[in-house]
CSV table of C-alpha atoms in Angstrom, one decimal:
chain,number,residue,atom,x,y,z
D,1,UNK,CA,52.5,46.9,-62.2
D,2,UNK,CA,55.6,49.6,-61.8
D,3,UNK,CA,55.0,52.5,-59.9
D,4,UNK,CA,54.4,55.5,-61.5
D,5,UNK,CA,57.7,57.9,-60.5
D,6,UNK,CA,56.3,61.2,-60.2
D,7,UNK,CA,60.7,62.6,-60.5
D,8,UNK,CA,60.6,60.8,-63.5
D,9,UNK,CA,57.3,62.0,-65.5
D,10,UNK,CA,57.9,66.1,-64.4
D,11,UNK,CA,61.0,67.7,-65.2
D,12,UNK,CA,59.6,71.4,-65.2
D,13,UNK,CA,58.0,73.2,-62.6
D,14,UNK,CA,54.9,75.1,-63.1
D,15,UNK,CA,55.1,78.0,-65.8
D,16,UNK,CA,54.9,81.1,-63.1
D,17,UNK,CA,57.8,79.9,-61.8
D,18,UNK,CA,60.0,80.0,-64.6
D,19,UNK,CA,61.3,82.8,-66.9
D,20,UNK,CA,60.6,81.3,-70.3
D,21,UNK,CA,57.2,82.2,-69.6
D,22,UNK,CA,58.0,85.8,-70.1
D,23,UNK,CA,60.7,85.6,-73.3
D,24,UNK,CA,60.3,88.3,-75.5
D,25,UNK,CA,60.1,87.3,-79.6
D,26,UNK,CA,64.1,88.9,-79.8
D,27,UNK,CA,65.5,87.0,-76.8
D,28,UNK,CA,68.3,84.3,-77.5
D,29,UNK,CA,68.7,82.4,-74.6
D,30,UNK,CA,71.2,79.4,-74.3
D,31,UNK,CA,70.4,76.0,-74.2
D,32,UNK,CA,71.7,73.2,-72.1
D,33,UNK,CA,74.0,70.9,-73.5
D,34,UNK,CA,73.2,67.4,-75.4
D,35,UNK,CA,74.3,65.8,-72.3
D,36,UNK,CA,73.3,67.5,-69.7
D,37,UNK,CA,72.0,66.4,-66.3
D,38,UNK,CA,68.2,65.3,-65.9
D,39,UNK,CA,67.0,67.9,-63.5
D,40,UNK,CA,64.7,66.9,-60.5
D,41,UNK,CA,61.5,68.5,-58.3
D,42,UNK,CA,62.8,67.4,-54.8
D,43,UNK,CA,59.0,67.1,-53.5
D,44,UNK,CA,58.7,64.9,-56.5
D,45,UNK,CA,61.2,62.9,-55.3
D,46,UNK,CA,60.1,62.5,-52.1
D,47,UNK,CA,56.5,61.9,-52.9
D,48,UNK,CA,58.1,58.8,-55.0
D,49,UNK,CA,60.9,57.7,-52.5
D,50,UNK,CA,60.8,59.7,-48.9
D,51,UNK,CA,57.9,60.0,-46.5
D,52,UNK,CA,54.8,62.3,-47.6
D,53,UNK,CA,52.9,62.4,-44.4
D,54,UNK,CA,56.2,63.5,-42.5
D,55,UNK,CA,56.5,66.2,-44.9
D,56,UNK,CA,53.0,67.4,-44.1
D,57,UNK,CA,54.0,67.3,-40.5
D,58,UNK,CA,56.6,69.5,-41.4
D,59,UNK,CA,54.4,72.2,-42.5
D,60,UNK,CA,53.1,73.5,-39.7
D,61,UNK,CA,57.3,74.6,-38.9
D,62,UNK,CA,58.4,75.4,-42.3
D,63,UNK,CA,55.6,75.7,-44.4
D,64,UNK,CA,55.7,79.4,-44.4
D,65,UNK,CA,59.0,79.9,-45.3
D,66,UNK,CA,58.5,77.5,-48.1
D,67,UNK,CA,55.4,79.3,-49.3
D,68,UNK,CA,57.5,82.3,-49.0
D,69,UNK,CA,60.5,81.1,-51.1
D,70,UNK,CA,58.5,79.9,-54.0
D,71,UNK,CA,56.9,82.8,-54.4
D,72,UNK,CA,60.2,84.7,-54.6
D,73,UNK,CA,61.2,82.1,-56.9
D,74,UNK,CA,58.0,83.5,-59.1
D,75,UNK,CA,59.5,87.1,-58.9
D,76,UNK,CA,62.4,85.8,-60.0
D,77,UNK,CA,61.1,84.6,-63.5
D,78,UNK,CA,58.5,87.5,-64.0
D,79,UNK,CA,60.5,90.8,-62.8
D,80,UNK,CA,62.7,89.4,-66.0
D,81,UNK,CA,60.3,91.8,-68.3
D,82,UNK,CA,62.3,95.0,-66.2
D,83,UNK,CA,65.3,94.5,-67.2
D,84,UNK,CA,66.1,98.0,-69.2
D,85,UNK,CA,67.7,96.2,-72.5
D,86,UNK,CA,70.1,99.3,-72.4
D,87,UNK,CA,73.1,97.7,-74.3
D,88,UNK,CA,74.7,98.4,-70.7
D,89,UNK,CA,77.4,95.1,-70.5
D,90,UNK,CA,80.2,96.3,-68.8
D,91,UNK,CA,80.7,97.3,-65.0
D,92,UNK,CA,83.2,99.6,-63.9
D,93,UNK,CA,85.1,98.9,-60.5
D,94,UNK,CA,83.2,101.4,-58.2
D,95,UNK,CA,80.0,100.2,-58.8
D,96,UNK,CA,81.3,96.2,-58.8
D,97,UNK,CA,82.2,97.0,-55.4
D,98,UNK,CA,79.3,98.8,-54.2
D,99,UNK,CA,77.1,95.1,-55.5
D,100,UNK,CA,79.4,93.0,-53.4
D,101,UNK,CA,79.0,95.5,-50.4
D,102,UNK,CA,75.2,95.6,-50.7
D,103,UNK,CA,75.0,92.4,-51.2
D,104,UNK,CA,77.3,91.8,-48.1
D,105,UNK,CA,75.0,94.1,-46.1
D,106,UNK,CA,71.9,92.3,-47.1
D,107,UNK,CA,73.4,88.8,-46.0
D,108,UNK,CA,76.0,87.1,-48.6
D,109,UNK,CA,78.7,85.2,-47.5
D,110,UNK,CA,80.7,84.9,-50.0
D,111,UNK,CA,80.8,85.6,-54.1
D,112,UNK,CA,82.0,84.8,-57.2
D,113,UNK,CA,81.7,85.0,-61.0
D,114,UNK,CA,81.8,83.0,-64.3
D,115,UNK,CA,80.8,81.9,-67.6
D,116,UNK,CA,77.9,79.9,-67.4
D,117,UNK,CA,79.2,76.3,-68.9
D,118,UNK,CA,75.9,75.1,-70.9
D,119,UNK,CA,76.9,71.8,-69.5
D,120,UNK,CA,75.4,72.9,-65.9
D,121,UNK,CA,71.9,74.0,-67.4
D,122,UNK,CA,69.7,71.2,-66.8
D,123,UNK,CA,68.4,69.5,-69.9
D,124,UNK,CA,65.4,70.8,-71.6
D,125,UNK,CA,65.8,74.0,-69.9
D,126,UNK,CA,67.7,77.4,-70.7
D,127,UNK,CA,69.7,80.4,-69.0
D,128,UNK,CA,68.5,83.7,-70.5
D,129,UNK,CA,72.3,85.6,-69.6
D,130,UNK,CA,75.4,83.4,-70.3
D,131,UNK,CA,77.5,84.8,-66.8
D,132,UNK,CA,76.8,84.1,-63.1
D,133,UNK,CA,77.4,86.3,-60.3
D,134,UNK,CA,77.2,83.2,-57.7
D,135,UNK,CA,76.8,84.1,-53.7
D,136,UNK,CA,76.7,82.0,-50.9
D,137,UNK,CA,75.0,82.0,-47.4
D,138,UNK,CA,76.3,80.6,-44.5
D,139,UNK,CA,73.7,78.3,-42.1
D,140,UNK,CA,74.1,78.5,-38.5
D,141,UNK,CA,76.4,76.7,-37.2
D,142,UNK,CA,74.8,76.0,-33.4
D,143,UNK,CA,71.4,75.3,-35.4
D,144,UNK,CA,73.4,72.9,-37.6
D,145,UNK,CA,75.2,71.2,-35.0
D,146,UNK,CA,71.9,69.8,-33.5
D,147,UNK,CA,71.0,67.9,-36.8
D,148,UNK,CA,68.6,66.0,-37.1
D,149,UNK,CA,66.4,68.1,-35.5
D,150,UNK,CA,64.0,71.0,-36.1
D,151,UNK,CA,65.8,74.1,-35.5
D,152,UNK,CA,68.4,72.6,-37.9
D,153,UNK,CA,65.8,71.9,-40.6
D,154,UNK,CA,63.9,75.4,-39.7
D,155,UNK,CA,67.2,77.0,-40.8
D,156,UNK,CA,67.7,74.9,-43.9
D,157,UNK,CA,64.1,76.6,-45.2
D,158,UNK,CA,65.2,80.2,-43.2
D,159,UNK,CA,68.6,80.5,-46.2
D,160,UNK,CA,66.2,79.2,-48.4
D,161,UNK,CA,64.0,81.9,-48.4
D,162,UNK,CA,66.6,84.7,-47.7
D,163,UNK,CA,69.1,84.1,-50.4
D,164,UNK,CA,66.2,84.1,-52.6
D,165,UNK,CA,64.9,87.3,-51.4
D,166,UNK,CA,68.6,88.5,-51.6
D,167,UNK,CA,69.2,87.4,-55.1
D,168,UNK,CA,65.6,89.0,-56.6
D,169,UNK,CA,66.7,92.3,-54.6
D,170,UNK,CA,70.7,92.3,-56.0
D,171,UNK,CA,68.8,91.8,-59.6
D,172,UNK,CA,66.6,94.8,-58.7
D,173,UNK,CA,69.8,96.9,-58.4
D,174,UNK,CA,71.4,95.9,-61.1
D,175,UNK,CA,68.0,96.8,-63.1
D,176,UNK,CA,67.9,99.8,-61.6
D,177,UNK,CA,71.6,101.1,-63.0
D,178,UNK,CA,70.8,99.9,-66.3
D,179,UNK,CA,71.9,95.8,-66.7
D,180,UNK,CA,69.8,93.1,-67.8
D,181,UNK,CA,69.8,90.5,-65.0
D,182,UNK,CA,67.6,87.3,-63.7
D,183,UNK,CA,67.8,85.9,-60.2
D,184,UNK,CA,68.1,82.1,-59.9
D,185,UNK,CA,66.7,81.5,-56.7
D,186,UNK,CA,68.5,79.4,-53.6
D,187,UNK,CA,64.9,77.0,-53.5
D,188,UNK,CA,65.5,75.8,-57.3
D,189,UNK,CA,66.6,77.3,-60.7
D,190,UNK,CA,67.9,76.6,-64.0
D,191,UNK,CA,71.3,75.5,-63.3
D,192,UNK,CA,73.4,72.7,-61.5
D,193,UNK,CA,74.4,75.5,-58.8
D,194,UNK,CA,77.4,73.1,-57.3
D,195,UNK,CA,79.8,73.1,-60.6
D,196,UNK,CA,78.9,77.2,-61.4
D,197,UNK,CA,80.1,77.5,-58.1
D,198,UNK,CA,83.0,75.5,-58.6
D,199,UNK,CA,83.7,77.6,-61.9
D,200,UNK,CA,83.2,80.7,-60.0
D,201,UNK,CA,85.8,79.0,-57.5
D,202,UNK,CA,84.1,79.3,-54.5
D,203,UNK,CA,85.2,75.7,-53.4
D,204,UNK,CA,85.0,72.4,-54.7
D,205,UNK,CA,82.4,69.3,-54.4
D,206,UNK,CA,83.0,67.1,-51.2
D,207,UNK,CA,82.3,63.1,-51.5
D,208,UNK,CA,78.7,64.4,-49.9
D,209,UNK,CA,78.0,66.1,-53.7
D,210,UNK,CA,77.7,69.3,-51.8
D,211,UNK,CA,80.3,72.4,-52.6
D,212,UNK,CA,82.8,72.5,-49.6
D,213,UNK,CA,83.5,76.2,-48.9
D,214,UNK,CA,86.6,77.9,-46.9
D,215,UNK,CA,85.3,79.3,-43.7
D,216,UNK,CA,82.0,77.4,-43.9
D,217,UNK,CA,82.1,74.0,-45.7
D,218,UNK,CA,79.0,72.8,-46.9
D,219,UNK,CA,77.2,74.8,-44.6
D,220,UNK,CA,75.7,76.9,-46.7
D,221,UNK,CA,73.2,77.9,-49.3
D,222,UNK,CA,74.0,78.8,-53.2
D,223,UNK,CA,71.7,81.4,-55.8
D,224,UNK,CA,73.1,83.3,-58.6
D,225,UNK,CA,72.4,86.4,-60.7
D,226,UNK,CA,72.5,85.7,-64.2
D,227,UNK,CA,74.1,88.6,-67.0
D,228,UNK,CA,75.1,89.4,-70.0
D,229,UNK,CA,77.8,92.1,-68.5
D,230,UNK,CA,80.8,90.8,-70.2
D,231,UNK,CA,83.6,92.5,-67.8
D,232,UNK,CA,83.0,90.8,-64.4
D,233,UNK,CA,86.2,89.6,-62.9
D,234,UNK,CA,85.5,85.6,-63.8
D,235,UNK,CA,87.5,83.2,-61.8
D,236,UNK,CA,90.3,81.8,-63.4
D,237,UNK,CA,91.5,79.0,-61.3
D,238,UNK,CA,89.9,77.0,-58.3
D,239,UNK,CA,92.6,75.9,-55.1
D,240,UNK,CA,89.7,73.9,-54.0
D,241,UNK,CA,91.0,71.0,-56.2
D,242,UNK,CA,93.2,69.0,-52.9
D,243,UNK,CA,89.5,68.6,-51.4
D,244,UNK,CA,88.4,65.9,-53.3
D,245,UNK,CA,91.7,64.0,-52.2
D,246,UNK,CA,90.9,64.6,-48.6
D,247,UNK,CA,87.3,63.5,-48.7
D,248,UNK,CA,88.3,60.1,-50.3
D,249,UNK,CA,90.4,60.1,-47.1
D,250,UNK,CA,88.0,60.9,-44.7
D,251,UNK,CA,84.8,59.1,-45.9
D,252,UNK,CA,83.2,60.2,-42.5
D,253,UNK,CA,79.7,61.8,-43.9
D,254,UNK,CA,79.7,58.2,-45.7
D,255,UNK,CA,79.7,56.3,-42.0
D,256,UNK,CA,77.3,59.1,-40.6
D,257,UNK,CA,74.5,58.5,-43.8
D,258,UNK,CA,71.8,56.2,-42.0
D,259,UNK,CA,70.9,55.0,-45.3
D,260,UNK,CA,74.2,54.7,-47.0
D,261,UNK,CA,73.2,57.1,-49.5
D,262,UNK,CA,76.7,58.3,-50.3
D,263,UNK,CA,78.8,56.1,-52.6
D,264,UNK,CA,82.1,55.0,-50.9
D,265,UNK,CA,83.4,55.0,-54.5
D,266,UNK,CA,82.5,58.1,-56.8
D,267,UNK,CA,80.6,57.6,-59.9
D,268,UNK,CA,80.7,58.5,-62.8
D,269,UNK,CA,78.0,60.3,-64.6
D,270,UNK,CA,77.1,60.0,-68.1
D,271,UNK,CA,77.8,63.5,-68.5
D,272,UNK,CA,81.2,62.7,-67.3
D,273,UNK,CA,80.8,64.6,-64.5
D,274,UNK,CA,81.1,62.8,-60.7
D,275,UNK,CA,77.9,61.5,-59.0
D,276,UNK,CA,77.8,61.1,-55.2
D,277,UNK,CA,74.5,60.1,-53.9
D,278,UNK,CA,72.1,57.7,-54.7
D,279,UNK,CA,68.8,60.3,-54.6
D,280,UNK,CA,66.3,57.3,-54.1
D,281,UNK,CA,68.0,56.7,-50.7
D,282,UNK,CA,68.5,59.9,-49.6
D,283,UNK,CA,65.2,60.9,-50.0
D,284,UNK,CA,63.8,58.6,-47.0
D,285,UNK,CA,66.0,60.5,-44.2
D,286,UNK,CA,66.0,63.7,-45.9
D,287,UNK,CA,62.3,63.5,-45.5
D,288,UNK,CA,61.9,62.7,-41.9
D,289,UNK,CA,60.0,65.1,-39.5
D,290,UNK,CA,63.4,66.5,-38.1
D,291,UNK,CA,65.1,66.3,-41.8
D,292,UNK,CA,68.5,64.8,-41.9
D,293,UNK,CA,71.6,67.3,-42.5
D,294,UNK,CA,73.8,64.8,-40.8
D,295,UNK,CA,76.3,64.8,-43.8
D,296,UNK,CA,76.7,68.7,-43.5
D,297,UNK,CA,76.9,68.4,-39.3
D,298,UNK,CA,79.8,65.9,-39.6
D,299,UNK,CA,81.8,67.3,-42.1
D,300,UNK,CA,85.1,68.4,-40.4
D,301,UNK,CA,85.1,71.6,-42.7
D,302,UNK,CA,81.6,72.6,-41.3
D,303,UNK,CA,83.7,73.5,-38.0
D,304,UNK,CA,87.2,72.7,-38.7
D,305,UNK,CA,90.2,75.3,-39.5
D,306,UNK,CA,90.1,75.1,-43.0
D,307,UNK,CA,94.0,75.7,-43.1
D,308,UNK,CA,94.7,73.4,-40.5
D,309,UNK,CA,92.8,70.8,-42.1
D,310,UNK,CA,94.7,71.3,-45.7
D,311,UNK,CA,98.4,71.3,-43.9
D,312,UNK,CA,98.0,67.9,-41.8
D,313,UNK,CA,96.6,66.8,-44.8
D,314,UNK,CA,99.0,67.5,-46.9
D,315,UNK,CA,101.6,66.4,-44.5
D,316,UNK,CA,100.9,63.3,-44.6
C-alpha cells in the first residue's frame, strides 16, 4: 500500500494562521496564477521524508522560538481587521525614509519593493495588497560557520522569529499613519519569498534555490509587508543576473549536500520557473538534531567579497 504523504494531502495551514480568515464582504484580493507553484508545510514534509523523533529532540532548543514565531505568524493574519481603509495609497519621501530607518533600527538588513507577480502566490491561496515591501535579515555569520550544529540551527529559528516580529510591528506603523498593510511572516506566508525578492532586486537565486544577497549571500532570512500604496519606489532592474552563471561554475554547495539534494543540472519547473532541490532529499539532513545549513556555510558569497568574487569571475 503507498504511504500516505502528509505534504501532499495539506496545502493550507490552520485557519488562525491565515488572513482569509478575517476578509471583509468588500475585499478583492488577488489570486495566484493558473500555474502557480504547489506550496508545502515544511513539518509536513519532514513528518513524510526527514526524521520526526530528531525534530522532537529539537524542541527542547528551539521549540520556544518556534512556538513564538507562529504565533506572530497568527498576528499577522488577524491584526489585518486594523488596517484604517483610509483611501491612503501614496507615500511621500519623508515618511518612506523614516519606514526604512525604523525598520533598520528594529533589525532589517536590507529592503526592497515591487509588484507582487500573481505567479509567486502559491496556488489556491491569495495576497490581500498587490505590492511588497520585501526586507531581509542577516544570520550570524560565526553561528553559521559552525553548521551543522546547534547554535547554527538555534539561529536559523532566532531570524525566524524576529523578522516576524519585525514585519507585524513595520505593519503596525504603517497602520498607524493611515495605510492598509499585512505582514507575511519570515516562518511561512502566502508567497514564493525568493522570486518577490528577486523582483524587488535584492539578489538573485543561487544553484542552492536560495536568494544570494550582496554583503550576506544566502545568509539570511526574507518577510514582506504587503500594500496597496501605489508610489513605492519598485525596482526596475536586478544586477544579480551574472550569479546564476557563477554558481553553474562553482557547484560547491552541490559537493557539500550529504544527500545530493541539489541538482547539478537546473530544472525546470512547470511553471517555467527553475527548480533546485529535490525537497524529499533534503528533508532527511535538514531534519537532523544539529539541522544541516551546510549549503548556506559553504557558499563563497556567505563570507566572500562580493566584488571580488564578480571581477575574477568575470575575468575569466
Amino acid at each position: 500500500m503507498p504511504k500516505i504523504l502528509l505534504s501532499e494531502r495539506i496545502k493550507r495551514p490552520p485557519k488562525a494562521l491565515t488572513f482569509e480568515t478575517y476578509l471583509r464582504e468588500e475585499d478583492n484580493p488577488i489570486p495566484s496564477h493558473p500555474e502557480a507553484r504547489e506550496p508545502r508545510i515544511v513539518p509536513l514534509v519532514v513528518f513524510d521524508y526527514g526524521s520526526v523523533m530528531a525534530r522532537f529532540r529539537q524542541m527542547r532548543y528551539i521549540g520556544k522560538d518556534l512556538v513564538a514565531a507562529v504565533k506572530e505568524m497568527a498576528k499577522s493574519a488577524k491584526s489585518v481587521i486594523d488596517n484604517p481603509y483610509a483611501g491612503k495609497k501614496t507615500i511621500d519621501v519623508g515618511t518612506l525614509k523614516e519606514l526604512e530607518e525604523y525598520a533598520h533600527v528594529l533589525g532589517v538588513t536590507d529592503i526592497g519593493y515591487t509588484k507582487v507577480n500573481p505567479r509567486h502566490i502559491f496556488k489556491g491561496f491569495k495576497l490581500l495588497f498587490p505590492n511588497a515591501i520585501v526586507f531581509t535579515m542577516e544570520m550570524n555569520r560565526e553561528k553559521i560557520k559552525l553548521a551543522p550544529s546547534m547554535p547554527s540551527f538555534i539561529e536559523i529559528f532566532r531570524t525566524y522569529l524576529q523578522l516576524g516580529v519585525i514585519v507585524n510591528q513595520i505593519a503596525d506603523w504603517l497602520r498607524e499613519r493611515g495605510y492598509n498593510a499585512l505582514a507575511g511572516p519570515a516562518i511561512g506566508g502566502d508567497v514564493n519569498y525568493i522570486p518577490v525578492a528577486i523582483d524587488a532586486g535584492l539578489g538573485y537565486s543561487g544553484k542552492n534555490g536560495l536568494l544570494i544577497t550582496k554583503d550576506n549571500g544566502p545568509r539570511i532570512r526574507l518577510a514582506a509587508v504587503f500594500t496597496d500604496i501605489e508610489n513605492l519606489p519598485f525596482a526596475e532592474e536586478n544586477p544579480f543576473h551574472w550569479v546564476r552563471d557563477y554558481c553553474e561554475s562553482c557547484n560547491r554547495c552541490v559537493e557539500k549536500c550529504p544527500v545530493d539534494a541539489i541538482y547539478v543540472e537546473t530544472k525546470t519547473h512547470a511553471d517555467g520557473g527553475p527548480m533546485f532541490i529535490d525537497h524529499t532529499l533534503c528533508a532527511d539532513p535538514f531534519s537532523n538534531d544539529n539541522g544541516c545549513t551546510l549549503c548556506i556555510k559553504y557558499c563563497p558569497f556567505s563570507y566572500g567579497d562580493y566584488n571580488r568574487i564578480k571581477e575574477k569571475f568575470e575575468a575569466v
